[in-house]
Every structure is written in structure tokens, then in C-alpha cells.
Amino acid sequence: MSVTAGDVAAAALAVQHTGTPVAAVLIVCDGIPAARVLVSNSTISHGTLGDATLDAAAVELAMEAIANRSALSRVVHIGETPHFLYAEAFIPTERLVIVGAGHIAVPLAQLGIMIGLDVAVLDDREEFATEERFADGVTVMRADFRRDPFAGVIIDSRTYLTLVTRGHRWDFDCLTRLLERGDMPAYIGMIGSKRRVRAAFEALSAAGIDRARLGRIHAPIGIDIGADTPAEIAVSIVAEIIAIRRGGGGADRARGAVALTNRQQVVDGLMHGES
């Protein structure tokens, strides 16, 4: 049984709730769409193209489309007959939440858009929390850092969150609020010197925050590339996010530190005054 266009639309919407990527593969015969299948988790979840070889080719093409986050096409021959397959991937939305709308946030938001993230910037200052200061596609929100800075903001395993407010106090307060939540983002980065970061970890540990959660914090934020200007700092942050997003320990190797699984040693070292 083939999959309808309506089924594809429903599956694309469901991706945002399930978090599981899906691809729709269409076979075209003589320029006319003939059949569709839906592919997820390396298998056909709905439909068939009517031939085992074509179904296998659809799964392969679908997984490539998901991996590349794009649409792909391929011609598959069965005997002398060519079959045109077209795959469209539907990927769960990943988002970058930037807490603080200062000088670093402007290039950071632009780079976030460039690497395909939905970007939201939070700030409590009316003169900074304006969409005119940011690239097209960036959502800018007024936030109350004193009460609930993340009100109305989705934070889950597909969220990358950066703390780059106007002062360490606000970074620390927002971080505390974040760590008190149930859901943890894929990435938490906090700006600040090693001295300030050490003081923050000590205070959070004394307040009873689990060290496993502290071990999730990337601080000082970004890969150490000697960044100085706001644009350079933004590049170092996005480079670290990309390393985490792609599932590698590249960010930590660039720091000359340990792998992601041993990040707790970094936390312990900072809290005990190691440089």
C-alpha cells in the first residue's frame, strides 16, 4: 500500500514531537509519481514501492538524505528498466538559545542561522532585545532574568544554549535556573574567565547541584582559538556546538582537555583550583 501526500505531511509534523528523523521516498514512472514510502530508523515504516530491490534502495537513499539533511535523488536499475527515486528528509528542529543580546549575540545568532539552527535571543533590556539588531530569521524575546528567564522557551535535547549576558551575575542566575529544570539541553555554554567559572561551580556544588549536571557545562565557553573580538568569540562557540552536534569529542580535543565522557575531571579540576 502506497503512502499519500497527506501521510507524508502528517509524518513531517510528527517529527517535531517524536524527535526521530523521517524521510519520504517517491518513485516516479514516466514522469508521474507512482508510489511513496516512509523510512525511519533504517527501515520502511509505511508503504512499499512494490519490489524488494526498490524498497531496499529507498531505505538506503532515505538514510543518506537524513544524514545529509537534504533531498536526494537516484536512478535504480532493475534489469534494463530505470526507476527514478526521490527522497526528502524531515529532521527535528534544532535550536540555539542565546541568553543575552549584547555584542557577541549578534554574530553568534547569524552563525546559528547559517548552520541551520532555529535561533532565539533572550534579554531583559528593551534597547537590546530588538529584531532590527539581528539577522533575518532570528527570534528576539524579552525575558525576566530575575524570575524565569526561560518562560515560553523550548529547552530539550535538541537545544543548544549559550549564556552570554551583560554580566557574570546574570549568567550565573540563568544557569542556576536552567540546572533546576528537569530537561537538559544538548549543550550549555557559559562565558567567563576560569576564575569566575570556578567560583560558579563551587557555588552551584554548595547549593546541591549534582556534579553530573555541572559536568555538562562548557565553561569557559567555546573552543580555545585565541578569540578576542565578538565575531571571533562567536566562531569559537559555534565550532564547539558543531563538534557536539556531530557527536564527536572534537571540542574537548581542541581545548587540550579530556574526552566528553571524562568532562567531570575538568569540573573537578576547576573546583580545586587547577588551571
CSV table of N, CA, C and O in Angstrom, one decimal, residues 74-150:
chain,number,residue,atom,x,y,z
A,74,ARG,N,18.0,9.4,-7.1
A,74,ARG,CA,18.9,8.4,-7.6
A,74,ARG,C,18.1,7.6,-8.6
A,74,ARG,O,16.9,7.4,-8.5
A,75,VAL,N,18.8,7.0,-9.6
A,75,VAL,CA,18.2,6.1,-10.6
A,75,VAL,C,18.6,4.7,-10.3
A,75,VAL,O,19.8,4.4,-10.1
A,76,VAL,N,17.6,3.8,-10.1
A,76,VAL,CA,17.9,2.4,-9.7
A,76,VAL,C,17.5,1.6,-10.9
A,76,VAL,O,16.3,1.7,-11.4
A,77,HIS,N,18.4,0.7,-11.4
A,77,HIS,CA,18.0,-0.2,-12.5
A,77,HIS,C,17.6,-1.5,-12.0
A,77,HIS,O,18.4,-2.1,-11.2
A,78,ILE,N,16.5,-2.0,-12.5
A,78,ILE,CA,16.2,-3.4,-12.3
A,78,ILE,C,16.1,-4.1,-13.6
A,78,ILE,O,15.2,-3.8,-14.4
A,79,GLY,N,17.1,-4.9,-13.9
A,79,GLY,CA,17.3,-5.3,-15.3
A,79,GLY,C,17.7,-4.1,-16.2
A,79,GLY,O,18.6,-3.4,-15.9
A,80,GLU,N,16.9,-4.0,-17.2
A,80,GLU,CA,17.1,-2.9,-18.2
A,80,GLU,C,16.3,-1.7,-17.8
A,80,GLU,O,16.4,-0.6,-18.5
A,81,THR,N,15.4,-1.8,-16.8
A,81,THR,CA,14.4,-0.7,-16.6
A,81,THR,C,15.0,0.2,-15.5
A,81,THR,O,15.3,-0.2,-14.4
A,82,PRO,N,15.1,1.5,-15.8
A,82,PRO,CA,15.5,2.5,-14.8
A,82,PRO,C,14.3,3.0,-14.0
A,82,PRO,O,13.2,3.1,-14.5
A,83,HIS,N,14.5,3.2,-12.7
A,83,HIS,CA,13.5,3.7,-11.8
A,83,HIS,C,14.1,4.9,-11.1
A,83,HIS,O,15.1,4.8,-10.5
A,84,PHE,N,13.3,6.0,-11.2
A,84,PHE,CA,13.8,7.3,-10.5
A,84,PHE,C,13.2,7.4,-9.1
A,84,PHE,O,12.0,7.4,-8.9
A,85,LEU,N,14.1,7.5,-8.1
A,85,LEU,CA,13.7,7.7,-6.7
A,85,LEU,C,14.1,9.0,-6.2
A,85,LEU,O,15.2,9.6,-6.5
A,86,TYR,N,13.2,9.6,-5.5
A,86,TYR,CA,13.4,11.0,-4.9
A,86,TYR,C,13.1,10.9,-3.4
A,86,TYR,O,12.1,10.4,-3.0
A,87,ALA,N,14.1,11.3,-2.6
A,87,ALA,CA,13.9,11.2,-1.1
A,87,ALA,C,14.0,12.6,-0.5
A,87,ALA,O,14.9,13.4,-0.9
A,88,GLU,N,13.1,12.9,0.4
A,88,GLU,CA,13.0,14.2,1.1
A,88,GLU,C,13.1,13.9,2.6
A,88,GLU,O,12.3,13.1,3.1
A,89,ALA,N,14.0,14.5,3.3
A,89,ALA,CA,14.2,14.2,4.7
A,89,ALA,C,13.5,15.3,5.6
A,89,ALA,O,13.5,16.5,5.2
A,90,PHE,N,13.0,14.8,6.7
A,90,PHE,CA,12.3,15.7,7.6
A,90,PHE,C,13.1,15.5,9.0
A,90,PHE,O,13.0,14.4,9.6
A,91,ILE,N,13.7,16.5,9.4
A,91,ILE,CA,14.6,16.5,10.5
A,91,ILE,C,14.0,17.3,11.7
A,91,ILE,O,13.5,18.4,11.5
A,92,PRO,N,14.1,16.7,12.9
A,92,PRO,CA,13.6,17.5,14.1
A,92,PRO,C,14.3,18.9,14.2
A,92,PRO,O,15.5,19.0,13.9
A,93,THR,N,13.6,19.9,14.5
A,93,THR,CA,14.1,21.2,14.7
A,93,THR,C,15.2,21.2,15.8
A,93,THR,O,14.9,20.7,16.9
A,94,GLU,N,16.3,21.8,15.5
A,94,GLU,CA,17.3,22.0,16.5
A,94,GLU,C,17.4,23.6,16.7
A,94,GLU,O,17.3,24.3,15.7
A,95,ARG,N,17.6,24.0,17.9
A,95,ARG,CA,17.5,25.4,18.2
A,95,ARG,C,18.7,25.9,19.0
A,95,ARG,O,19.3,25.1,19.8
A,96,LEU,N,19.1,27.1,18.8
A,96,LEU,CA,20.1,27.8,19.5
A,96,LEU,C,19.4,28.9,20.3
A,96,LEU,O,18.8,29.8,19.8
A,97,VAL,N,19.6,28.8,21.7
A,97,VAL,CA,19.0,29.8,22.5
A,97,VAL,C,20.2,30.6,23.1
A,97,VAL,O,21.1,30.1,23.8
A,98,ILE,N,20.2,31.9,22.8
A,98,ILE,CA,21.3,32.8,23.2
A,98,ILE,C,20.7,33.7,24.3
A,98,ILE,O,19.8,34.5,24.1
A,99,VAL,N,21.2,33.5,25.5
A,99,VAL,CA,20.8,34.3,26.7
A,99,VAL,C,21.7,35.5,26.8
A,99,VAL,O,22.9,35.4,27.2
A,100,GLY,N,21.2,36.7,26.4
A,100,GLY,CA,22.0,37.9,26.4
A,100,GLY,C,22.0,38.4,24.9
A,100,GLY,O,22.4,37.6,24.0
A,101,ALA,N,21.7,39.6,24.7
A,101,ALA,CA,21.6,40.2,23.3
A,101,ALA,C,22.7,41.2,23.1
A,101,ALA,O,22.5,42.1,22.3
A,102,GLY,N,23.8,41.1,23.7
A,102,GLY,CA,24.9,42.0,23.5
A,102,GLY,C,25.7,41.8,22.3
A,102,GLY,O,25.3,41.2,21.3
A,103,HIS,N,27.0,42.3,22.3
A,103,HIS,CA,27.8,42.3,21.1
A,103,HIS,C,28.1,40.9,20.6
A,103,HIS,O,28.2,40.7,19.4
A,104,ILE,N,28.3,39.9,21.4
A,104,ILE,CA,28.6,38.6,21.0
A,104,ILE,C,27.4,37.9,20.4
A,104,ILE,O,27.5,37.2,19.4
A,105,ALA,N,26.2,38.2,20.9
A,105,ALA,CA,25.0,37.6,20.5
A,105,ALA,C,24.7,37.9,19.0
A,105,ALA,O,24.1,37.0,18.3
A,106,VAL,N,25.1,39.1,18.5
A,106,VAL,CA,24.7,39.4,17.1
A,106,VAL,C,25.4,38.5,16.1
A,106,VAL,O,24.7,37.9,15.3
A,107,PRO,N,26.8,38.4,16.1
A,107,PRO,CA,27.4,37.4,15.2
A,107,PRO,C,27.0,36.0,15.5
A,107,PRO,O,26.9,35.1,14.6
A,108,LEU,N,26.9,35.6,16.8
A,108,LEU,CA,26.5,34.3,17.2
A,108,LEU,C,25.2,33.9,16.6
A,108,LEU,O,25.0,32.7,16.1
A,109,ALA,N,24.2,34.7,16.7
A,109,ALA,CA,22.9,34.4,16.1
A,109,ALA,C,23.0,34.2,14.6
A,109,ALA,O,22.3,33.3,14.0
A,110,GLN,N,23.7,35.1,13.9
A,110,GLN,CA,23.9,35.0,12.5
A,110,GLN,C,24.5,33.6,12.1
A,110,GLN,O,24.1,32.9,11.2
A,111,LEU,N,25.6,33.2,12.8
A,111,LEU,CA,26.2,32.0,12.6
A,111,LEU,C,25.3,30.8,12.9
A,111,LEU,O,25.3,29.8,12.1
A,112,GLY,N,24.5,30.9,13.9
A,112,GLY,CA,23.5,29.9,14.2
A,112,GLY,C,22.5,29.6,13.1
A,112,GLY,O,22.2,28.5,12.7
A,113,ILE,N,22.0,30.7,12.5
A,113,ILE,CA,21.2,30.6,11.3
A,113,ILE,C,21.9,29.9,10.1
A,113,ILE,O,21.3,29.1,9.5
A,114,MET,N,23.2,30.3,10.0
A,114,MET,CA,23.9,29.8,8.8
A,114,MET,C,24.1,28.3,8.9
A,114,MET,O,24.2,27.6,7.9
A,115,ILE,N,24.2,27.7,10.2
A,115,ILE,CA,24.4,26.3,10.3
A,115,ILE,C,23.1,25.5,10.5
A,115,ILE,O,23.1,24.3,10.8
A,116,GLY,N,22.0,26.2,10.2
A,116,GLY,CA,20.7,25.5,10.1
A,116,GLY,C,19.9,25.4,11.4
A,116,GLY,O,19.0,24.6,11.5
A,117,LEU,N,20.3,26.2,12.4
A,117,LEU,CA,19.5,26.2,13.7
A,117,LEU,C,18.5,27.2,13.7
A,117,LEU,O,18.6,28.3,13.2
A,118,ASP,N,17.3,26.9,14.4
A,118,ASP,CA,16.4,28.0,14.8
A,118,ASP,C,17.0,28.8,15.9
A,118,ASP,O,17.5,28.2,16.9
A,119,VAL,N,17.0,30.1,15.8
A,119,VAL,CA,17.8,30.9,16.8
A,119,VAL,C,16.8,31.8,17.6
A,119,VAL,O,16.0,32.5,16.9
A,120,ALA,N,16.9,31.8,18.9
A,120,ALA,CA,16.2,32.7,19.7
A,120,ALA,C,17.2,33.4,20.7
A,120,ALA,O,18.1,32.8,21.2
A,121,VAL,N,17.0,34.7,20.8
A,121,VAL,CA,17.8,35.5,21.7
A,121,VAL,C,17.0,36.1,22.8
A,121,VAL,O,15.9,36.7,22.5
A,122,LEU,N,17.4,36.0,24.0
A,122,LEU,CA,16.7,36.5,25.2
A,122,LEU,C,17.5,37.6,25.9
A,122,LEU,O,18.7,37.5,26.0
A,123,ASP,N,16.8,38.6,26.2
A,123,ASP,CA,17.4,39.7,27.0
A,123,ASP,C,16.3,40.5,27.7
A,123,ASP,O,15.1,40.5,27.3
A,124,ASP,N,16.7,41.1,28.8
A,124,ASP,CA,15.7,41.9,29.6
A,124,ASP,C,15.8,43.4,29.3
A,124,ASP,O,15.0,44.1,29.9
A,125,ARG,N,16.6,43.8,28.4
A,125,ARG,CA,16.8,45.2,28.1
A,125,ARG,C,16.1,45.5,26.8
A,125,ARG,O,16.3,44.9,25.8
A,126,GLU,N,15.2,46.5,26.9
A,126,GLU,CA,14.3,46.8,25.7
A,126,GLU,C,15.2,47.3,24.6
A,126,GLU,O,14.9,46.9,23.4
A,127,GLU,N,16.3,48.0,24.8
A,127,GLU,CA,17.1,48.6,23.8
A,127,GLU,C,17.9,47.5,23.0
A,127,GLU,O,18.4,47.8,21.9
A,128,PHE,N,18.1,46.4,23.7
A,128,PHE,CA,18.9,45.3,23.1
A,128,PHE,C,18.1,44.2,22.5
A,128,PHE,O,18.5,43.6,21.5
A,129,ALA,N,16.9,44.0,23.1
A,129,ALA,CA,16.0,42.9,22.6
A,129,ALA,C,15.2,43.4,21.5
A,129,ALA,O,13.9,43.5,21.6
A,130,THR,N,15.8,43.7,20.3
A,130,THR,CA,15.1,44.2,19.2
A,130,THR,C,15.5,43.4,17.9
A,130,THR,O,16.7,43.1,17.8
A,131,GLU,N,14.6,43.0,17.1
A,131,GLU,CA,14.9,42.2,16.0
A,131,GLU,C,15.7,42.9,14.9
A,131,GLU,O,16.5,42.3,14.1
A,132,GLU,N,15.7,44.2,15.0
A,132,GLU,CA,16.5,45.0,14.0
A,132,GLU,C,18.0,44.8,14.1
A,132,GLU,O,18.7,45.0,13.2
A,133,ARG,N,18.4,44.4,15.3
A,133,ARG,CA,19.9,44.3,15.5
A,133,ARG,C,20.4,42.9,15.0
A,133,ARG,O,21.6,42.7,14.9
A,134,PHE,N,19.5,42.0,14.6
A,134,PHE,CA,19.9,40.7,14.3
A,134,PHE,C,19.5,40.3,12.9
A,134,PHE,O,18.7,40.9,12.2
A,135,ALA,N,20.1,39.2,12.5
A,135,ALA,CA,19.9,38.7,11.1
A,135,ALA,C,18.5,38.2,10.9
A,135,ALA,O,17.8,37.9,11.9
A,136,ASP,N,18.1,38.1,9.7
A,136,ASP,CA,16.7,37.7,9.4
A,136,ASP,C,16.6,36.2,9.9
A,136,ASP,O,17.5,35.4,9.8
A,137,GLY,N,15.4,36.0,10.4
A,137,GLY,CA,15.1,34.6,10.9
A,137,GLY,C,15.4,34.4,12.4
A,137,GLY,O,15.0,33.4,13.0
A,138,VAL,N,16.0,35.4,13.0
A,138,VAL,CA,16.3,35.3,14.5
A,138,VAL,C,15.1,35.8,15.3
A,138,VAL,O,14.5,36.9,15.0
A,139,THR,N,14.6,35.0,16.2
A,139,THR,CA,13.6,35.4,17.1
A,139,THR,C,14.2,36.1,18.4
A,139,THR,O,15.0,35.5,19.0
A,140,VAL,N,13.7,37.3,18.7
A,140,VAL,CA,14.2,38.0,19.8
A,140,VAL,C,13.1,38.2,20.8
A,140,VAL,O,12.0,38.6,20.5
A,141,MET,N,13.4,37.8,22.1
A,141,MET,CA,12.4,37.8,23.1
A,141,MET,C,12.8,38.6,24.4
A,141,MET,O,14.0,38.5,24.8
A,142,ARG,N,11.9,39.4,24.9
A,142,ARG,CA,12.2,40.0,26.2
A,142,ARG,C,12.0,38.9,27.3
A,142,ARG,O,11.1,38.2,27.3
A,143,ALA,N,13.0,38.9,28.2
A,143,ALA,CA,13.0,37.9,29.3
A,143,ALA,C,13.1,38.6,30.6
A,143,ALA,O,13.7,39.6,30.7
A,144,ASP,N,12.7,37.9,31.7
A,144,ASP,CA,12.8,38.4,33.0
A,144,ASP,C,13.9,37.5,33.7
A,144,ASP,O,13.6,36.4,34.1
A,145,PHE,N,15.1,38.0,33.7
A,145,PHE,CA,16.2,37.3,34.3
A,145,PHE,C,16.1,37.0,35.8
A,145,PHE,O,16.6,36.1,36.3
A,146,ARG,N,15.3,37.9,36.4
A,146,ARG,CA,15.2,37.8,37.9
A,146,ARG,C,14.2,36.6,38.3
A,146,ARG,O,14.3,36.1,39.4
A,147,ARG,N,13.2,36.4,37.5
A,147,ARG,CA,12.2,35.4,37.8
A,147,ARG,C,12.4,34.1,37.0
A,147,ARG,O,12.8,33.1,37.5
A,148,ASP,N,11.9,34.1,35.8
A,148,ASP,CA,12.0,32.9,34.9
A,148,ASP,C,12.5,33.3,33.5
A,148,ASP,O,11.7,33.7,32.7
A,149,PRO,N,13.8,33.3,33.3
A,149,PRO,CA,14.4,33.7,32.1
A,149,PRO,C,14.0,32.9,30.9
A,149,PRO,O,14.0,33.3,29.7
A,150,PHE,N,13.5,31.6,31.1
A,150,PHE,CA,13.2,30.7,30.1
A,150,PHE,C,11.7,30.5,29.9
A,150,PHE,O,11.3,29.5,29.2
